[in-house]
Short mmCIF file of C-alpha atoms in Angstrom, two decimals:
data_model
loop_
_atom_site.label_atom_id
_atom_site.label_comp_id
_atom_site.label_asym_id
_atom_site.label_seq_id
_atom_site.Cartn_x
_atom_site.Cartn_y
_atom_site.Cartn_z
CA MET A 16 16.67 -0.27 57.09
CA THR A 17 19.44 1.87 55.75
CA ARG A 18 21.05 4.03 58.42
CA PRO A 19 20.17 7.69 58.23
CA PRO A 20 22.86 10.00 56.74
CA ALA A 21 25.18 11.45 59.32
CA PRO A 22 27.03 14.74 59.44
CA GLY A 23 30.11 14.49 57.26
CA ASP A 24 28.66 11.99 54.85
CA ARG A 25 29.34 12.89 51.27
CA THR A 26 27.33 12.24 48.12
CA GLU A 27 28.91 10.76 45.05
CA VAL A 28 30.59 13.38 42.85
CA THR A 29 28.61 13.48 39.60
CA ALA A 30 29.10 15.20 36.29
CA VAL A 31 26.69 17.95 35.26
CA GLY A 32 26.75 18.59 31.57
CA PRO A 33 28.19 19.50 29.22
CA PHE A 34 25.03 20.96 27.74
CA ASP A 35 24.85 21.75 24.01
CA ALA A 36 22.51 24.35 22.52
CA ALA A 37 19.79 21.71 21.92
CA ALA A 38 19.80 20.72 25.59
CA VAL A 39 19.34 24.30 26.63
CA VAL A 40 16.46 24.76 24.16
CA ALA A 41 14.95 21.51 25.47
CA TYR A 42 15.05 22.88 28.99
CA ALA A 43 13.63 26.25 27.85
CA ARG A 44 10.66 24.45 26.25
CA ALA A 45 10.02 22.12 29.17
CA SER A 46 10.23 24.83 31.78
CA GLY A 47 8.75 27.67 29.78
CA ASP A 48 11.80 29.81 30.66
CA ASP A 49 12.55 31.23 27.25
CA ASN A 50 14.80 34.02 28.45
CA PRO A 51 16.75 34.86 25.28
CA LEU A 52 19.97 35.10 27.30
CA HIS A 53 20.11 31.39 27.36
CA VAL A 54 19.19 30.55 23.82
CA ASP A 55 20.43 33.46 21.68
CA PRO A 56 24.24 33.71 21.36
CA THR A 57 23.94 37.28 20.11
CA ILE A 58 22.09 38.39 23.12
CA ALA A 59 24.44 36.44 25.42
CA ALA A 60 27.36 38.12 23.72
CA ALA A 61 25.78 41.53 24.26
CA ALA A 62 25.56 40.68 27.94
CA GLY A 63 29.30 39.78 28.02
CA PHE A 64 29.09 35.99 27.78
CA PRO A 65 31.26 34.18 25.12
CA ALA A 66 28.52 31.61 24.93
CA PRO A 67 24.99 31.36 26.29
CA PRO A 68 24.82 30.53 29.98
CA VAL A 69 22.87 27.37 30.85
CA HIS A 70 19.76 28.09 32.90
CA GLY A 71 20.66 28.13 36.55
CA MET A 72 17.53 26.18 37.17
CA ARG A 73 18.78 23.50 34.82
CA LEU A 74 21.77 23.12 37.14
CA MET A 75 19.55 23.07 40.20
CA ALA A 76 17.39 20.34 38.59
CA ALA A 77 20.53 18.14 38.52
CA ILE A 78 20.53 18.01 42.35
CA GLU A 79 17.52 15.71 42.72
CA PRO A 80 18.77 12.87 40.46
CA ALA A 81 22.17 13.05 42.14
CA LEU A 82 20.66 12.79 45.62
CA ALA A 83 18.30 10.00 44.47
CA ALA A 84 21.27 8.07 43.07
CA TRP A 85 23.02 8.47 46.42
CA ARG A 86 20.04 7.80 48.69
CA PRO A 87 16.87 6.74 46.83
CA ASP A 88 15.05 6.48 50.20
CA LEU A 89 15.12 10.26 50.65
CA ARG A 90 13.06 13.01 49.11
CA ILE A 91 13.60 16.78 48.97
CA LYS A 92 11.55 18.78 51.41
CA ARG A 93 13.40 22.08 50.88
CA LEU A 94 15.80 23.20 48.25
CA ALA A 95 17.40 26.62 48.05
CA GLY A 96 20.39 27.83 46.11
CA ALA A 97 22.29 30.80 44.83
CA PHE A 98 23.64 31.03 41.23
CA VAL A 99 27.10 32.39 41.49
CA GLU A 100 29.05 31.83 38.25
CA PRO A 101 27.61 30.87 34.97
CA LEU A 102 28.07 27.51 33.27
CA LEU A 103 28.30 28.19 29.53
CA VAL A 104 27.02 25.98 26.76
CA GLY A 105 29.72 23.35 26.12
CA GLU A 106 31.12 23.43 29.64
CA GLN A 107 30.97 20.73 32.27
CA ALA A 108 30.59 20.97 35.99
CA ARG A 109 30.70 18.52 38.84
CA LEU A 110 28.17 18.14 41.63
CA SER A 111 29.14 17.19 45.22
CA GLY A 112 27.29 17.19 48.47
CA ARG A 113 28.03 16.91 52.20
CA VAL A 114 25.72 16.33 55.08
CA LEU A 115 25.90 19.32 57.40
CA LYS A 116 23.55 18.18 60.14
CA THR A 117 20.55 16.10 61.03
CA THR A 118 17.46 17.26 62.96
CA GLY A 119 14.32 15.89 64.21
CA ALA A 120 13.52 13.28 66.91
CA ASP A 121 15.01 10.45 64.88
CA ALA A 122 17.52 12.65 62.95
CA THR A 123 15.23 12.17 59.94
CA GLU A 124 15.62 15.66 58.53
CA VAL A 125 18.97 15.91 56.83
CA LEU A 126 20.56 19.15 55.78
CA ILE A 127 22.91 18.75 52.80
CA ARG A 128 25.23 21.40 51.26
CA ILE A 129 25.54 20.94 47.54
CA THR A 130 27.98 22.56 45.22
CA ILE A 131 28.06 22.51 41.45
CA GLN A 132 31.52 23.61 40.44
CA GLY A 133 32.25 24.61 36.90
CA PRO A 134 35.50 25.63 35.22
CA ARG A 135 35.71 28.99 36.85
CA ARG A 136 37.12 29.75 40.25
CA GLY A 137 33.74 30.32 41.88
CA PRO A 138 30.97 27.68 41.96
CA CYS A 139 28.05 27.75 39.54
CA LEU A 140 25.58 26.90 42.27
CA VAL A 141 25.74 26.61 46.02
CA ALA A 142 22.60 25.05 47.41
CA GLU A 143 21.16 23.52 50.52
CA ALA A 144 18.67 20.69 50.61
CA VAL A 145 16.62 19.33 53.45
CA VAL A 146 15.75 15.77 52.75
CA VAL A 147 13.49 13.42 54.64
CA PRO A 148 12.65 9.69 54.33
CA ARG A 149 10.26 8.89 51.55
CA GLU A 150 8.09 6.89 53.94
CA ALA A 151 7.60 10.03 55.99
CA GLU A 152 5.65 11.73 53.21
CA ALA A 153 2.99 9.06 53.24
CA THR A 154 2.21 9.72 56.83
CA ALA A 155 2.90 13.51 56.85
CA MET B 1 8.73 24.73 56.34
CA SER B 2 7.28 27.64 54.31
CA ASP B 3 9.42 30.57 53.42
CA GLN B 4 8.47 33.02 56.14
CA ARG B 5 10.52 35.96 54.98
CA PRO B 6 8.29 39.03 54.68
CA VAL B 7 7.32 40.47 51.35
CA PRO B 8 7.17 44.29 51.21
CA ALA B 9 3.72 45.70 51.49
CA GLU B 10 4.01 47.48 48.19
CA ALA B 11 4.62 44.21 46.34
CA LEU B 12 2.50 43.58 43.25
CA ALA B 13 -0.01 40.78 43.94
CA LEU B 14 -0.64 38.43 41.00
CA GLY B 15 -3.15 35.62 40.79
CA PRO B 16 -4.65 33.42 41.86
CA PHE B 17 -3.97 31.26 38.83
CA GLU B 18 -4.89 27.65 38.47
CA VAL B 19 -1.88 25.43 37.76
CA ALA B 20 -1.54 21.66 37.46
CA ALA B 21 1.13 19.05 37.97
CA ASP B 22 0.23 17.75 34.53
CA PRO B 23 1.67 14.24 33.94
CA ALA B 24 2.68 15.20 30.32
CA ALA B 25 4.41 18.32 31.53
CA ILE B 26 6.12 16.34 34.34
CA ALA B 27 7.37 13.86 31.75
CA ALA B 28 8.64 16.57 29.46
CA PHE B 29 10.45 18.21 32.37
CA ALA B 30 11.96 14.90 33.31
CA ALA B 31 13.06 14.28 29.76
CA ALA B 32 14.87 17.64 29.75
CA THR B 33 16.41 17.30 33.17
CA GLY B 34 16.57 13.66 34.27
CA ALA B 35 14.59 14.69 37.36
CA GLY B 36 11.20 13.34 38.30
CA GLY B 37 9.09 11.31 35.87
CA LEU B 38 6.09 9.72 37.45
CA THR B 39 6.02 12.38 40.11
CA PRO B 40 6.91 16.05 39.87
CA SER B 41 10.52 16.83 40.54
CA ALA B 42 11.37 19.35 43.28
CA THR B 43 12.15 22.08 40.73
CA PHE B 44 9.27 21.30 38.35
CA PRO B 45 7.03 24.07 39.81
CA ALA B 46 9.50 26.68 38.40
CA SER B 47 7.61 25.97 35.16
CA TRP B 48 4.56 27.44 36.78
CA LEU B 49 6.24 30.83 36.67
CA SER B 50 5.66 30.65 32.98
CA THR B 51 1.92 30.60 33.41
CA PRO B 52 0.92 33.02 30.62
CA GLN B 53 -0.70 35.72 32.82
CA LEU B 54 2.15 35.59 35.33
CA LYS B 55 4.85 35.55 32.65
CA GLU B 56 3.32 38.57 31.02
CA ALA B 57 3.20 40.48 34.29
CA LEU B 58 6.84 39.52 35.04
CA ARG B 59 7.93 40.72 31.60
CA ALA B 60 6.25 43.98 32.25
CA ALA B 61 7.94 44.30 35.60
CA ILE B 62 11.34 43.51 34.10
CA GLY B 63 10.83 46.07 31.34
CA PRO B 64 12.04 46.05 27.69
CA ASP B 65 15.47 47.40 28.47
CA HIS B 66 16.56 44.74 30.94
CA LEU B 67 17.35 41.03 31.00
CA ALA B 68 16.56 38.90 34.05
CA VAL B 69 19.43 36.88 35.43
CA HIS B 70 18.47 34.28 37.97
CA GLU B 71 20.24 34.99 41.19
CA SER B 72 18.72 32.64 43.70
CA GLN B 73 15.81 30.24 44.08
CA SER B 74 14.13 28.29 46.85
CA PHE B 75 11.40 25.66 47.11
CA ASP B 76 9.77 24.96 50.43
CA TYR B 77 7.41 22.07 50.51
CA ASP B 78 4.75 21.77 53.16
CA ARG B 79 3.65 18.61 51.38
CA PRO B 80 4.72 16.82 48.21
CA LEU B 81 3.01 17.69 44.98
CA ARG B 82 0.86 14.99 43.34
CA ALA B 83 1.06 14.11 39.71
CA GLY B 84 -2.25 15.20 38.22
CA GLY B 85 -2.91 17.49 41.17
CA CYS B 86 -4.44 20.97 40.63
CA TYR B 87 -3.27 23.92 42.67
CA THR B 88 -3.83 27.60 43.09
CA LEU B 89 -0.83 29.79 42.47
CA SER B 90 -0.54 33.33 43.91
CA ALA B 91 2.52 35.49 43.67
CA LEU B 92 3.91 38.67 45.12
CA VAL B 93 6.36 40.55 43.00
CA GLN B 94 8.68 43.26 44.23
CA ARG B 95 11.10 45.28 42.15
CA GLU B 96 14.08 46.46 44.06
CA ALA B 97 16.68 49.10 43.16
CA ALA B 98 20.49 49.35 43.62
CA PRO B 99 21.04 46.75 42.40
CA ALA B 100 17.93 46.24 40.34
CA ARG B 101 16.22 43.00 41.28
CA LEU B 102 12.92 41.35 40.94
CA VAL B 103 11.83 39.24 43.93
CA ILE B 104 9.01 36.80 43.33
CA VAL B 105 7.36 34.83 46.10
CA ALA B 106 4.81 32.35 44.83
CA ARG B 107 2.64 30.07 46.78
CA ALA B 108 0.83 26.98 45.54
CA THR B 109 -2.11 25.86 47.59
CA GLU B 110 -4.26 22.86 47.42
CA MET B 111 -7.90 23.38 46.47
CA ASP B 112 -8.80 23.16 50.14
CA GLY B 113 -6.49 26.11 50.82
CA ALA B 114 -3.59 24.23 52.41
CA VAL B 115 -0.18 25.53 51.34
CA ALA B 116 1.73 22.87 49.44
CA LEU B 117 4.74 24.95 48.26
CA THR B 118 6.36 28.32 48.55
CA MET B 119 8.85 29.38 45.95
CA ARG B 120 11.07 32.38 46.16
CA SER B 121 12.90 33.64 43.09
CA VAL B 122 15.42 36.47 42.97
CA MET B 123 16.20 37.89 39.50
CA ARG B 124 18.89 40.42 38.93
CA LEU B 125 17.97 42.87 36.21
CA VAL B 126 20.76 43.65 33.77
CA ALA B 127 20.57 46.51 31.41
CA THR B 128 20.72 45.41 27.84
CA ALA B 129 22.96 48.34 26.90
CA GLY B 130 26.13 46.24 27.41
CA GLU B 131 26.40 45.93 31.16
CA ARG B 132 28.12 42.65 32.04
CA ALA B 133 25.83 39.99 33.56
CA GLY B 134 27.09 37.62 36.26
#
């Protein structure tokens, strides 16, 4: 059995994007989030963006595959995040995570801080995930 | 671990709506995000906010002279969603001022009434008259 993650453990750093306009449209269709800010450069420009911002939720969706690549034995029980800076179409970000603490009788609930950092000073997304062993869901 | 933060009493109640973790929709979401596939990804239920009746109500709450910019989002699972599962979605929507925000708390329950998921979405409302969005 793989040892549980421990405070201070870090995930692999993974690339997020770059996303082209077609990828943004694909997410809009799959999610139903057709907010024109993300798919219409004219509206994005009117809102002050030099290019449409990628859906924040598309960035958040990148967390689960990254965590699964790091620890496929864990699943997300809670995920919460704040969208700070935009990631614009054509830009790339990097995702990194660090275990903050473990809780539960067998330290099976793991709190991870995840940051998706784009080209600007501030992060695109700061999130926290609580993950638990996948076998726990079968008996929960 | 449901989101226990209170929702103001004057919040607009929407639903219940029937939603599903439809395998085809899960696959489409996975194709667009790389997340999930055979089972719903953690963020897949965000697509339920586009349920037609809910989406229409949210558009009305946002108003024609504002754009919604997603500020924060949470998903609290009391139990994992099942591919092919049907759920009842109810939402409470609150519009805040200074700054203008829309707060949506949506709960998906199993058909037996057990809560499976609570989502909390905060949207900042940006005037379309040229105010810079963040």
